[in-house]
Coordinates of C-alpha atoms in Angstrom, one line a residue:
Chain A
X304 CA 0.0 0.0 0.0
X305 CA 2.3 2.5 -1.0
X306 CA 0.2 5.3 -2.4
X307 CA -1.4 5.0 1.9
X308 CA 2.0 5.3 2.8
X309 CA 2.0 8.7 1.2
X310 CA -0.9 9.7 2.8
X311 CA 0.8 9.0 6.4
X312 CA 3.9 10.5 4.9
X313 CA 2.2 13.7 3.7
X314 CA 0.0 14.8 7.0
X315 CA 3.0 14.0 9.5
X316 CA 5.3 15.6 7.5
X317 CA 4.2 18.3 7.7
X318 CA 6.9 20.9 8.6
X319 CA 4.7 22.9 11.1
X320 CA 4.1 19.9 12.6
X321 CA 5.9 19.6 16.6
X322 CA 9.3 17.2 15.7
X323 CA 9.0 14.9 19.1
X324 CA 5.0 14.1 18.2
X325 CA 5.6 13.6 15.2
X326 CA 8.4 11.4 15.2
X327 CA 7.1 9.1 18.0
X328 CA 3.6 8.9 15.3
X329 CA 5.7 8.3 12.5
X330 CA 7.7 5.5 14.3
X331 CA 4.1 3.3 14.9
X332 CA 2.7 3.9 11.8
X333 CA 5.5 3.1 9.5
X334 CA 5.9 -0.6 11.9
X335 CA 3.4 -1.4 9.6
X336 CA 1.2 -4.3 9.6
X337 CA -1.5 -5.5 7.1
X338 CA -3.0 -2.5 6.5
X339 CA -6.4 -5.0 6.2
X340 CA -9.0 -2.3 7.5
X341 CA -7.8 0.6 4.5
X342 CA -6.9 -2.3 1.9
X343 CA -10.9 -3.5 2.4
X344 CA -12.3 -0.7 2.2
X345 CA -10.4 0.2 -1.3
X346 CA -11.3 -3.0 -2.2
X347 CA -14.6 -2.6 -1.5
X348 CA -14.7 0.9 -2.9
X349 CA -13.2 -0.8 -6.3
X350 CA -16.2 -3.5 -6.1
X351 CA -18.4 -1.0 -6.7
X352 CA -16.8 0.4 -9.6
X353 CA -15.8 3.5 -8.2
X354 CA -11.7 4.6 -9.3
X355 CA -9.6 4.9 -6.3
X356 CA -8.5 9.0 -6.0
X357 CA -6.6 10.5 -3.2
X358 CA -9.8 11.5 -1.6
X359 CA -10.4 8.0 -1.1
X360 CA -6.9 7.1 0.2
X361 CA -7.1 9.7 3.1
X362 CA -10.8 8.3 4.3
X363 CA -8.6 4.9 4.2
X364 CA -6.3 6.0 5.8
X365 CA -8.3 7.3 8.9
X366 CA -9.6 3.8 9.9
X367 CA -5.4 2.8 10.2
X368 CA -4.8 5.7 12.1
X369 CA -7.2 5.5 14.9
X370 CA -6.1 1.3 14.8
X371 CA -3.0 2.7 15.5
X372 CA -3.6 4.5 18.2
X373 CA -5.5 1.3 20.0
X374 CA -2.2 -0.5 19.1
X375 CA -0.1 2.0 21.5
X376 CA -2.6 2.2 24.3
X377 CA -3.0 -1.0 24.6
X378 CA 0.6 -1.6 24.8
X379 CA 1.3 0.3 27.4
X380 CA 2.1 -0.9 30.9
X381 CA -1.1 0.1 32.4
X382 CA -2.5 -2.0 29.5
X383 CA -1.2 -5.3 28.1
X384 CA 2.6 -4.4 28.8
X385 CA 3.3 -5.6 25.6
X386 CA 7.2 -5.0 24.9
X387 CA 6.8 -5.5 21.1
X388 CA 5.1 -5.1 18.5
X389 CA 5.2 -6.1 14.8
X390 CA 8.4 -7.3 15.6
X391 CA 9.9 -3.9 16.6
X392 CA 9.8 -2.7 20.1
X393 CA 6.3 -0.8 21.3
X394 CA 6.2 3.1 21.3
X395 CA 6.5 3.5 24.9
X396 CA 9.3 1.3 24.8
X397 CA 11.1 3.6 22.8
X398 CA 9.8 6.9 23.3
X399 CA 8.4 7.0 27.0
X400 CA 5.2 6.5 28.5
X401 CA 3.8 9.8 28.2
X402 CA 4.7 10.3 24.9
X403 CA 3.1 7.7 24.2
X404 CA -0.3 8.0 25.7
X405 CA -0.2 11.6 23.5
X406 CA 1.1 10.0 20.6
X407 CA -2.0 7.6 20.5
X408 CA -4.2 10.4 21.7
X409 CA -3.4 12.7 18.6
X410 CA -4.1 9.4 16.6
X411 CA -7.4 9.4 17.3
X412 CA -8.1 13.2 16.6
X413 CA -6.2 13.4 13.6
X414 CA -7.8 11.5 11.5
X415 CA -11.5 13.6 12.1
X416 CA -8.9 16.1 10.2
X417 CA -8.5 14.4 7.2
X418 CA -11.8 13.6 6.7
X419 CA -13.0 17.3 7.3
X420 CA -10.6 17.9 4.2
X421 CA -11.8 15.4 1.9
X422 CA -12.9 16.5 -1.1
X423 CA -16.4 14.6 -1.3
X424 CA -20.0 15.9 -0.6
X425 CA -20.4 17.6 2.8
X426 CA -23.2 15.4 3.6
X427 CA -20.7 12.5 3.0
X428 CA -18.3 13.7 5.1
X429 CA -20.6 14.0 7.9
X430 CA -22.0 10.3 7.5
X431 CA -17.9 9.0 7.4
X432 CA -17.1 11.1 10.7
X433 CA -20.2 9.5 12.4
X434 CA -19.5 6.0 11.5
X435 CA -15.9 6.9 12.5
X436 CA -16.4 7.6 15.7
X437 CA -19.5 5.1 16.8
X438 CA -16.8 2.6 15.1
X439 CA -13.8 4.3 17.9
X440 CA -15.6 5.8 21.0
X441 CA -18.0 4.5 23.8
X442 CA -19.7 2.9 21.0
X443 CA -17.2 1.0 19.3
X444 CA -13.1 0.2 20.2
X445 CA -12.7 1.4 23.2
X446 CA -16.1 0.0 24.9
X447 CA -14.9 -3.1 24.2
X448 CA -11.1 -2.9 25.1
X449 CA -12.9 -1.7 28.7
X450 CA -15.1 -5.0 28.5
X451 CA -11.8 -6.9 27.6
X452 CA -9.9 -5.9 30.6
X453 CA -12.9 -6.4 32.5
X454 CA -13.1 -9.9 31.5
X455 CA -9.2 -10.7 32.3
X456 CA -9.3 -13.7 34.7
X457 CA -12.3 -14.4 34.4
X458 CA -14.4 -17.6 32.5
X459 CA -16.1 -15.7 30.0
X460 CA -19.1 -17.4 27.9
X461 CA -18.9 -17.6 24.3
X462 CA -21.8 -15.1 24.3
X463 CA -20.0 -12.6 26.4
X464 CA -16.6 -13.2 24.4
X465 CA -18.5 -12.4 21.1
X466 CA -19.9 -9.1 22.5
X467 CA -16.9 -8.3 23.8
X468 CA -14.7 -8.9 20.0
X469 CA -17.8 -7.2 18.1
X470 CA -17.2 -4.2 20.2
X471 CA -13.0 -4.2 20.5
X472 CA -12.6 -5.7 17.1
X473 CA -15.7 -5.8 15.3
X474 CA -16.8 -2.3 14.7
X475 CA -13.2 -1.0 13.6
X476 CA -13.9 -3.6 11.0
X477 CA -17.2 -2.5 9.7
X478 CA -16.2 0.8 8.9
X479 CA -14.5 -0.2 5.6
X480 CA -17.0 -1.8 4.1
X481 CA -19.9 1.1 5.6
X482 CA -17.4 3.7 4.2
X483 CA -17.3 2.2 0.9
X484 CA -20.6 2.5 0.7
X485 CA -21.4 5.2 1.9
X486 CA -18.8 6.8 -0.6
X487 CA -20.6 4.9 -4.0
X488 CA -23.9 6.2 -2.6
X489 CA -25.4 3.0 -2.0
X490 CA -29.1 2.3 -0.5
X491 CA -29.2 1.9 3.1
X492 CA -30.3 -2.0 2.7
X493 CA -26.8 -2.8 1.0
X494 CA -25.2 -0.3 3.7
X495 CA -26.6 -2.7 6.1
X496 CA -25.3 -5.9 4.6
X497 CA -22.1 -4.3 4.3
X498 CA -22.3 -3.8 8.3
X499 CA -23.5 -7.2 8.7
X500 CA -20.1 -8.5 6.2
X501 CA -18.0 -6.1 8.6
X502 CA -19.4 -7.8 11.7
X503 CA -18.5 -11.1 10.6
X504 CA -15.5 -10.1 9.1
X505 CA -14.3 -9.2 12.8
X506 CA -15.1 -11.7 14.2
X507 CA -13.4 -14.1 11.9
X508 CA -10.5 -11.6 12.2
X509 CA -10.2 -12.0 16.1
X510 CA -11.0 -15.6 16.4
X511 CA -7.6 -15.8 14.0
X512 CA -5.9 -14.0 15.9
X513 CA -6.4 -16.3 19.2
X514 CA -5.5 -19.2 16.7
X515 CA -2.1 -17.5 16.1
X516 CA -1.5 -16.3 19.7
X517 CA -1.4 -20.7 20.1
X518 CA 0.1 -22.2 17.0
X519 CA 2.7 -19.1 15.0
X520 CA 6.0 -17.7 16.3
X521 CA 7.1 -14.4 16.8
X522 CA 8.3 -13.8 13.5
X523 CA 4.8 -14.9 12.3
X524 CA 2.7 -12.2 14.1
X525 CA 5.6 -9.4 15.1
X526 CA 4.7 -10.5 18.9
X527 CA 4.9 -12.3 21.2
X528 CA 3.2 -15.4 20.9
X529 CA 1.5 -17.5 24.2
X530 CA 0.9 -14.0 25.8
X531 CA -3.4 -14.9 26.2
X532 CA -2.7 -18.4 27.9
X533 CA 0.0 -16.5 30.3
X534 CA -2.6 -14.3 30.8
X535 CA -5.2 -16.4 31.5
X536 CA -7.4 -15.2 28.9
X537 CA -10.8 -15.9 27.9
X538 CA -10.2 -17.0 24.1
X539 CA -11.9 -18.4 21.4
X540 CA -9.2 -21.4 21.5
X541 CA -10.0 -21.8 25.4
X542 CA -13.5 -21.9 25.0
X543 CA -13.6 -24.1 21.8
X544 CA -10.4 -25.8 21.8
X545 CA -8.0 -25.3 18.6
X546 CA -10.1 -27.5 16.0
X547 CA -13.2 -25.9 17.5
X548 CA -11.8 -22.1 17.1
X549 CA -10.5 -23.3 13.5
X550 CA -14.2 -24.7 12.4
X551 CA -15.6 -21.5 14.3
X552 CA -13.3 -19.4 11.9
X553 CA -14.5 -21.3 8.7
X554 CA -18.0 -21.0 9.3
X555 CA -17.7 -16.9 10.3
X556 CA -15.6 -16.6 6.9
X557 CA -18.3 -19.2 4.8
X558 CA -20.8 -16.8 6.5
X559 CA -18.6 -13.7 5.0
X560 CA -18.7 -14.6 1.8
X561 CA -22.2 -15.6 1.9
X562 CA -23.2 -11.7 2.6
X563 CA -20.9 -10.8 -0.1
X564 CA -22.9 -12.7 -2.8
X565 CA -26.0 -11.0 -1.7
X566 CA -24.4 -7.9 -2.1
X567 CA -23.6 -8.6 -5.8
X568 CA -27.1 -9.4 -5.9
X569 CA -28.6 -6.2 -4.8
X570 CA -25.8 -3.9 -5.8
X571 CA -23.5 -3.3 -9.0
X572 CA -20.9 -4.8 -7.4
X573 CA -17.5 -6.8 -8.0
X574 CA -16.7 -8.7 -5.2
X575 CA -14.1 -10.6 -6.5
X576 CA -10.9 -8.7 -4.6
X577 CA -12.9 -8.7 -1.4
X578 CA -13.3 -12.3 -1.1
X579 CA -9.7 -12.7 -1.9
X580 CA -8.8 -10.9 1.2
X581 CA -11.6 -13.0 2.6
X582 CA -9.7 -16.2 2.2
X583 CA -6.6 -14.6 3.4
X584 CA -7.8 -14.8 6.6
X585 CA -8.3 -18.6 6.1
X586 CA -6.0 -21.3 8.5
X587 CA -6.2 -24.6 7.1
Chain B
X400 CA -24.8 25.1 33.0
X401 CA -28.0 23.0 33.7
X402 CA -28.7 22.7 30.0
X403 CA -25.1 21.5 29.2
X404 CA -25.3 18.8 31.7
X405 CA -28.3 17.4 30.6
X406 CA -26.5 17.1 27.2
X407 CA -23.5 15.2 28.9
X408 CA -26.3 13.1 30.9
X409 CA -28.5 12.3 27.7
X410 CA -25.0 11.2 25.9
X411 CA -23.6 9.0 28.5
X412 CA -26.9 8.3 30.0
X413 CA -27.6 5.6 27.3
X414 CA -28.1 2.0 28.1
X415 CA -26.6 0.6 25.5
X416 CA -23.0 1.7 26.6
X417 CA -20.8 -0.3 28.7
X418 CA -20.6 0.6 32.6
X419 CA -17.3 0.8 34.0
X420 CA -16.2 3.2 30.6
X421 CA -19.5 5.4 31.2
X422 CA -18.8 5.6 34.9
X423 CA -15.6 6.8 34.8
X424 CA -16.3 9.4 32.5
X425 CA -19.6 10.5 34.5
X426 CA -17.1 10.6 37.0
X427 CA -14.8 13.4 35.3
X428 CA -17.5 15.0 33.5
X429 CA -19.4 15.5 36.9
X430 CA -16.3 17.0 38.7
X431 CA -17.6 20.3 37.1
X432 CA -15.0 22.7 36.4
X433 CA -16.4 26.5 34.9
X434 CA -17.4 25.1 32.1
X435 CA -15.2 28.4 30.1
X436 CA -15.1 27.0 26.7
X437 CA -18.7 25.6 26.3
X438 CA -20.0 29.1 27.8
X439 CA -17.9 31.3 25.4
X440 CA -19.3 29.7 22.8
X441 CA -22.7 30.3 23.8
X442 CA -22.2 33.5 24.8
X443 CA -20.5 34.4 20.9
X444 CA -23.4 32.7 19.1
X445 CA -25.9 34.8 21.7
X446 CA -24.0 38.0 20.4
X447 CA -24.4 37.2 16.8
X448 CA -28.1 37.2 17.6
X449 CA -28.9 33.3 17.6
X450 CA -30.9 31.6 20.2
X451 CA -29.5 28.1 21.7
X452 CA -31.3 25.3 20.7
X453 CA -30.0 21.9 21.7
X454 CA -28.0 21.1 18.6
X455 CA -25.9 24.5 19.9
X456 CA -25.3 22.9 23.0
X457 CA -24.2 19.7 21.6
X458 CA -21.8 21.6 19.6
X459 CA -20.2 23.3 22.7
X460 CA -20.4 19.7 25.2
X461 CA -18.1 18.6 22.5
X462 CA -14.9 21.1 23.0
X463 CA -15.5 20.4 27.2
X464 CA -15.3 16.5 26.6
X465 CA -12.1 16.9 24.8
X466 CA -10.6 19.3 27.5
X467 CA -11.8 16.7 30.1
X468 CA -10.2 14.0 28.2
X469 CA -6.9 16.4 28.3
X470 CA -6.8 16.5 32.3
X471 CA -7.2 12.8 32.7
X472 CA -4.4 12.2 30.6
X473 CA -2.0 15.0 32.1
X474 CA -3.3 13.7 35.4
X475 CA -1.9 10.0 34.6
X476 CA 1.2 8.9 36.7
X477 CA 3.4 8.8 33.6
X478 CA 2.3 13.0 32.8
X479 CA 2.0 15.3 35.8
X480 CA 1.3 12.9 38.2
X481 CA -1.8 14.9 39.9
X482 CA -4.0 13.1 42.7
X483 CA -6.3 16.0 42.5
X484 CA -8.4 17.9 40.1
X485 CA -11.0 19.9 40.8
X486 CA -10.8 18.8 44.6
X487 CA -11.9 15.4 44.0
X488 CA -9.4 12.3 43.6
X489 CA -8.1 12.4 39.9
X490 CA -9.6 9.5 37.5
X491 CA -7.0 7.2 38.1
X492 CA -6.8 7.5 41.4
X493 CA -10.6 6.1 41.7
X494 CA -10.8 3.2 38.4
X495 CA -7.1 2.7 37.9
X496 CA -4.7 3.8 34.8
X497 CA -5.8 1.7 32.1
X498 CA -9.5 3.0 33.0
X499 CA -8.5 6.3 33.3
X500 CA -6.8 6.0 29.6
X501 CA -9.7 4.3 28.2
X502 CA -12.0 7.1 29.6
X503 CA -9.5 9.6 27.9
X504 CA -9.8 7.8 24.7
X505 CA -13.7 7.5 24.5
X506 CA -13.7 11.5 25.6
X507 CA -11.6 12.5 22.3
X508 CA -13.6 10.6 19.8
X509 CA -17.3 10.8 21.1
X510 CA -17.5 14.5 20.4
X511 CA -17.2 13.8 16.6
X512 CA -20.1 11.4 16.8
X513 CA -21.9 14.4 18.8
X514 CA -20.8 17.0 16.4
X515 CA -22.0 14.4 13.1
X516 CA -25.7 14.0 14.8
X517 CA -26.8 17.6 15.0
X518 CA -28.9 19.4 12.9
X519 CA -27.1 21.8 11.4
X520 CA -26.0 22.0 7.7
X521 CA -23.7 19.5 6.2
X522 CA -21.0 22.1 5.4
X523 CA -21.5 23.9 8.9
X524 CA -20.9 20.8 10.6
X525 CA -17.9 19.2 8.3
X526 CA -16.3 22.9 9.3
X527 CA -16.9 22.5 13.0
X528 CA -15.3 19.1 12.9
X529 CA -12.2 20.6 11.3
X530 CA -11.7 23.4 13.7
X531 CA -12.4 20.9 16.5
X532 CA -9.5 18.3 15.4
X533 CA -7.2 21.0 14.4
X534 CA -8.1 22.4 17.8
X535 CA -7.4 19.0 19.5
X536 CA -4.7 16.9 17.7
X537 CA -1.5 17.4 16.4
X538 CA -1.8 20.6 15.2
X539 CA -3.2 21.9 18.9
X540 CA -3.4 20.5 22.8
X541 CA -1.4 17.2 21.8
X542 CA 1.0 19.0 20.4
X543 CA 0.9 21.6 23.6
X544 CA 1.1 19.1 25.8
X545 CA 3.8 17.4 23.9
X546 CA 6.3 20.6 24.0
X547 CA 5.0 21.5 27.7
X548 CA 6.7 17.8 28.5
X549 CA 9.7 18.4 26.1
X550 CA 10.3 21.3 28.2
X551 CA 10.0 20.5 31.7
X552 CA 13.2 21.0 33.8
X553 CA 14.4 23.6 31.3
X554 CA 14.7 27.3 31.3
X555 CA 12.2 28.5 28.3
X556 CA 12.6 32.2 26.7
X557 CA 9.2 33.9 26.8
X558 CA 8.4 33.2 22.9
X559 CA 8.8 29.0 23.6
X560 CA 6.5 29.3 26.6
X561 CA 3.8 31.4 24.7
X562 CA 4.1 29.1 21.4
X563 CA 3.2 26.3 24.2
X564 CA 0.7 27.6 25.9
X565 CA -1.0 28.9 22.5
X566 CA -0.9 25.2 21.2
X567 CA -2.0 23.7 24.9
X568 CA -4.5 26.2 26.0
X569 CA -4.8 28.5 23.3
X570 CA -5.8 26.2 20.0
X571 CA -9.1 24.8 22.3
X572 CA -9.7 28.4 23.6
X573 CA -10.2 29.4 20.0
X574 CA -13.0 26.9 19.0
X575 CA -15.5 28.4 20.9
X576 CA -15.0 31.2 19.0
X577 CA -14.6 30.5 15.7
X578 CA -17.5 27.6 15.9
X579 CA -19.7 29.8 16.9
X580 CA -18.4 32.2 13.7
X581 CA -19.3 29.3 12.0
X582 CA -22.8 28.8 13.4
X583 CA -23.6 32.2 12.9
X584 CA -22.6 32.3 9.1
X585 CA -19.9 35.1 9.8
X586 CA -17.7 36.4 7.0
X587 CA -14.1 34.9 6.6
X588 CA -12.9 38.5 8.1
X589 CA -15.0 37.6 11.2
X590 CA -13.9 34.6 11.8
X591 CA -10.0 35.3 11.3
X592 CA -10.9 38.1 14.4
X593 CA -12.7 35.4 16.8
X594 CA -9.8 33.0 15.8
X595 CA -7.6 35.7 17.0
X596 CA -9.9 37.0 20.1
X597 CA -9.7 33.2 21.0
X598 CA -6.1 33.0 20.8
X599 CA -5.5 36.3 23.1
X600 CA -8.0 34.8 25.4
X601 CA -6.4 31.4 25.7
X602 CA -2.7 33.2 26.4
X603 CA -5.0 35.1 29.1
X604 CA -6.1 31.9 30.4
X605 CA -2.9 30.2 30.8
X606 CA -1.4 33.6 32.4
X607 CA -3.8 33.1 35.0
X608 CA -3.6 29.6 35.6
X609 CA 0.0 30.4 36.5
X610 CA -0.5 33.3 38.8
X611 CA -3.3 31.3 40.6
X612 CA -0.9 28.4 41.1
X613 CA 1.6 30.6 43.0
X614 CA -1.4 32.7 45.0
X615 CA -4.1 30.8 45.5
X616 CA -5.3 28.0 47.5
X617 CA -6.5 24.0 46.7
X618 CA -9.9 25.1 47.8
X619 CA -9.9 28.1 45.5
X620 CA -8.7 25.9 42.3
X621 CA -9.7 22.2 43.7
X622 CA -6.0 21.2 42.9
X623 CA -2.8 21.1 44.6
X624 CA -0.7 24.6 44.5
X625 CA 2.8 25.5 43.9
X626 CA 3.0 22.6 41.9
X627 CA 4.7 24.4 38.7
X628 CA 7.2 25.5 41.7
X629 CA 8.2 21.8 43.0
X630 CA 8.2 20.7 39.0
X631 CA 10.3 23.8 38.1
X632 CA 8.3 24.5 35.2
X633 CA 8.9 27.6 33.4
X634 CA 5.9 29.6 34.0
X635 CA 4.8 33.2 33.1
X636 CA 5.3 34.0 36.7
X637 CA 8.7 32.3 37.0
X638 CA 9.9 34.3 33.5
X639 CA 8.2 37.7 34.6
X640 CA 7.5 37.9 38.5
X641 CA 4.4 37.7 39.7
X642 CA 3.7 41.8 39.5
X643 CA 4.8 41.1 35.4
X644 CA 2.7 37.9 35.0
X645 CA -0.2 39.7 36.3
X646 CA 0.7 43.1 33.8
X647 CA 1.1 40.3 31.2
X648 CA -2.9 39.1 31.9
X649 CA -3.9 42.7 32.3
X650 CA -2.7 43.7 28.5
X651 CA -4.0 40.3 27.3
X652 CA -6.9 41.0 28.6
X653 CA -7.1 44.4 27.1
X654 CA -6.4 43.3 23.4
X655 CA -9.1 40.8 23.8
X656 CA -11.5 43.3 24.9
X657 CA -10.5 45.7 21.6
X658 CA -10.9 42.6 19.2
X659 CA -14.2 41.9 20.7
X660 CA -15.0 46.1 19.8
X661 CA -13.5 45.6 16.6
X662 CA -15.9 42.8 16.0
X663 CA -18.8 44.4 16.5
X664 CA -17.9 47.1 14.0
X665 CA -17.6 44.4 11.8
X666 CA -21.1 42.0 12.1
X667 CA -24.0 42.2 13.8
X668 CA -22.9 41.5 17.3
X669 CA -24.1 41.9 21.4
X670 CA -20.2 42.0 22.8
X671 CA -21.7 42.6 26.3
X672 CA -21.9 38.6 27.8
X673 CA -18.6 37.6 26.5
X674 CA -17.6 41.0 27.9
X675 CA -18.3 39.7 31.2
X676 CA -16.8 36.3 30.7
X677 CA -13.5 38.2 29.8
X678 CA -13.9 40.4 32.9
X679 CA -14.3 37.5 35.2
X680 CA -10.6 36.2 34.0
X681 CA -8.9 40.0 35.1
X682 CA -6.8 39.5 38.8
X683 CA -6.5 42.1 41.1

């Protein structure tokens, strides 16, 4: 995702910009990682015929940015005390705790920014930053990181882990696809099948990740692996065992595509490079 | 402020949010506090001749939720380290640090989901969402807050410590202003003069808050004095004495007081209630 890339590079490189901020911001988002939330919405974006401009690139780019942000709070020692991080050492590690904290904090403002200066329709705009932020806020992200912590050391139900990953994971990851289609202007019956796609999609996406905390190495995920069982964390795994989690992750992704298809049927849509990154998320 | 509260208690009020996040905030939200920017904005859009309806007040809960968010944060262990803030136990001190964080998190994105519900004009509000990140992130308090860290334990010349304090204090003393520019349909011209009213007012402000740290008592600002003194943080009063700090506010105040005159040669505009607000800020 290199033309993203010059997104990031562009608004933090700005030379007004204070150095110590920026440097700390730029240090996080260039560790990288997938970039899955701004690739599916592109994607997704694409699907529906629309040409990818700059415009669209920056309202990509948002959705990363706050992810970020959740990245370095959660790191911190308060948090997770997580000492690494896609494979490089985590922000506070490097630049301080309360650097930190502000680094992520101006990562979740910043990006309400970028979206005020999109060129699109006003009315557009406004739909984007409300969907942003009941995807971030006491609606979204951060209600369910509070949930998660809550839960630590204690035997969640399956019920009460799902709410928890819809909330912490989940809605980050229907913003994408609601973006998309809110950008190609689509009726508000495939806006909420696109919701429904994101939903799943999240959950998929976090029941993979409790698969990998068990089974990959640290070169495979950038962190430390084992750190839920340590932690004596509700997971998908503990719940359902590894097979279990793995048939769990099938049927959430089998469900995915599912929604996609009756997207193509309602909408002009192309949802060939969306189900690709669908079947990424696949484990055999 | 009954009518703001009511705002902040219809937001967080909701059952559908998660308990621990909304009682921590409730908990910050409640401390109180004067309330300054919400009620400069009220009082501008009053002068332009516009009566407050409720999406007006939504519009000015959302500059106090980000400020709130700023004092948690700066109160955390790994900023300034306060137990107290507006004479109750600081936020951490009651849930914990990674509560506290969270509660800071959730306080910088909901206002964007505040400012994208009201009824105001597309445009209107993608403009208010601008001025409120640039207010907010790296390009305002963040950035403040980053260079107020940066330089702790140093002796500042004047011109550093006032191009802190106009990014800490000053950036979020401006919204009021110009939002209320914005609300009111004011001229480009009008706007530049409440950006810079807000700017004069917010060096006034931080003036102030230095003088009272070195004169007045925890009961009079329901936190702990002499604090910048035990830190040894350069402070207006530290750089000019308190007799120059408080000839400093006293000029401040004075320019703010002939922009507001200047302004009303300019539009349509009642200076009297923001008058007052100015006036309360003058020390003896």
């Amino acid at each position: 995702m290199s033309e993203l890339t010059a997104i990031f590079a562009d608004f933090y490189g700005a030379k007004s910009l204070v150095a110590p901020l920026n440097e700390s911001i730029q240090y996080s988002i260039k560790a990288g990682g997938k970039r899955i939330r701004p690739i599916l919405l592109l994607e997704t974006l694409q699907g529906f015929g629309i040409d990818i401009l700059e415009e669209h690139l920056k309202v990509a780019a948002t959705v990363e940015l706050i992810h970020t942000s959740s990245l370095i709070h959660d790191d911190l020692p308060a948090m997770d005390n997580d000492d690494f991080r896609r494979g490089k050492p985590t922000n506070h590690k490097i630049f301080g705790e309360a650097q930190a904290i502000l680094a992520g904090d101006a990562l979740l403002l910043d990006p309400y920014l970028l979206l005020a200066n999109v060129a699109l329709a006003p009315s557009i705009v406004v739909s984007l930053v409300k969907e942003l932020a009941l995807a971030s806020g006491s609606y979204g992200m951060v209600a369910g990181q509070v949930l998660d912590m809550a839960g630590e050391n204690q035997a969640l139900t399956f019920a009460q882990l799902k709410q928890i990953h819809a909330l912490k994971t989940g809605k980050m990851l229907t913003f994408p696809f609601v973006a998309a289609g809110i950008i190609a202007e689509q009726s508000d019956e495939v806006i909420s099948q696109l919701r429904h796609l994101g939903e799943t999609v999240g959950q998929a996406f976090q029941i993979r990740d409790d698969i990998l905390d068990v089974t990959a190495t640290f070169a495979e995920i950038g962190k430390t692996p084992g750190k839920d069982e340590v932690a004596d964390k509700s997971t998908y795994v503990k719940l359902l065992g590894l097979a279990g989690a793995k048939a769990e992750l099938a049927e959430n992704l089998d469900s995915a595509e599912n929604i996609l298809q009756k997207i193509s049927e309602k909408a002009t849509f192309t949802s060939e490079n969306v189900l690709k990154q669908i079947e990424r998320l696949r484990i055999d």
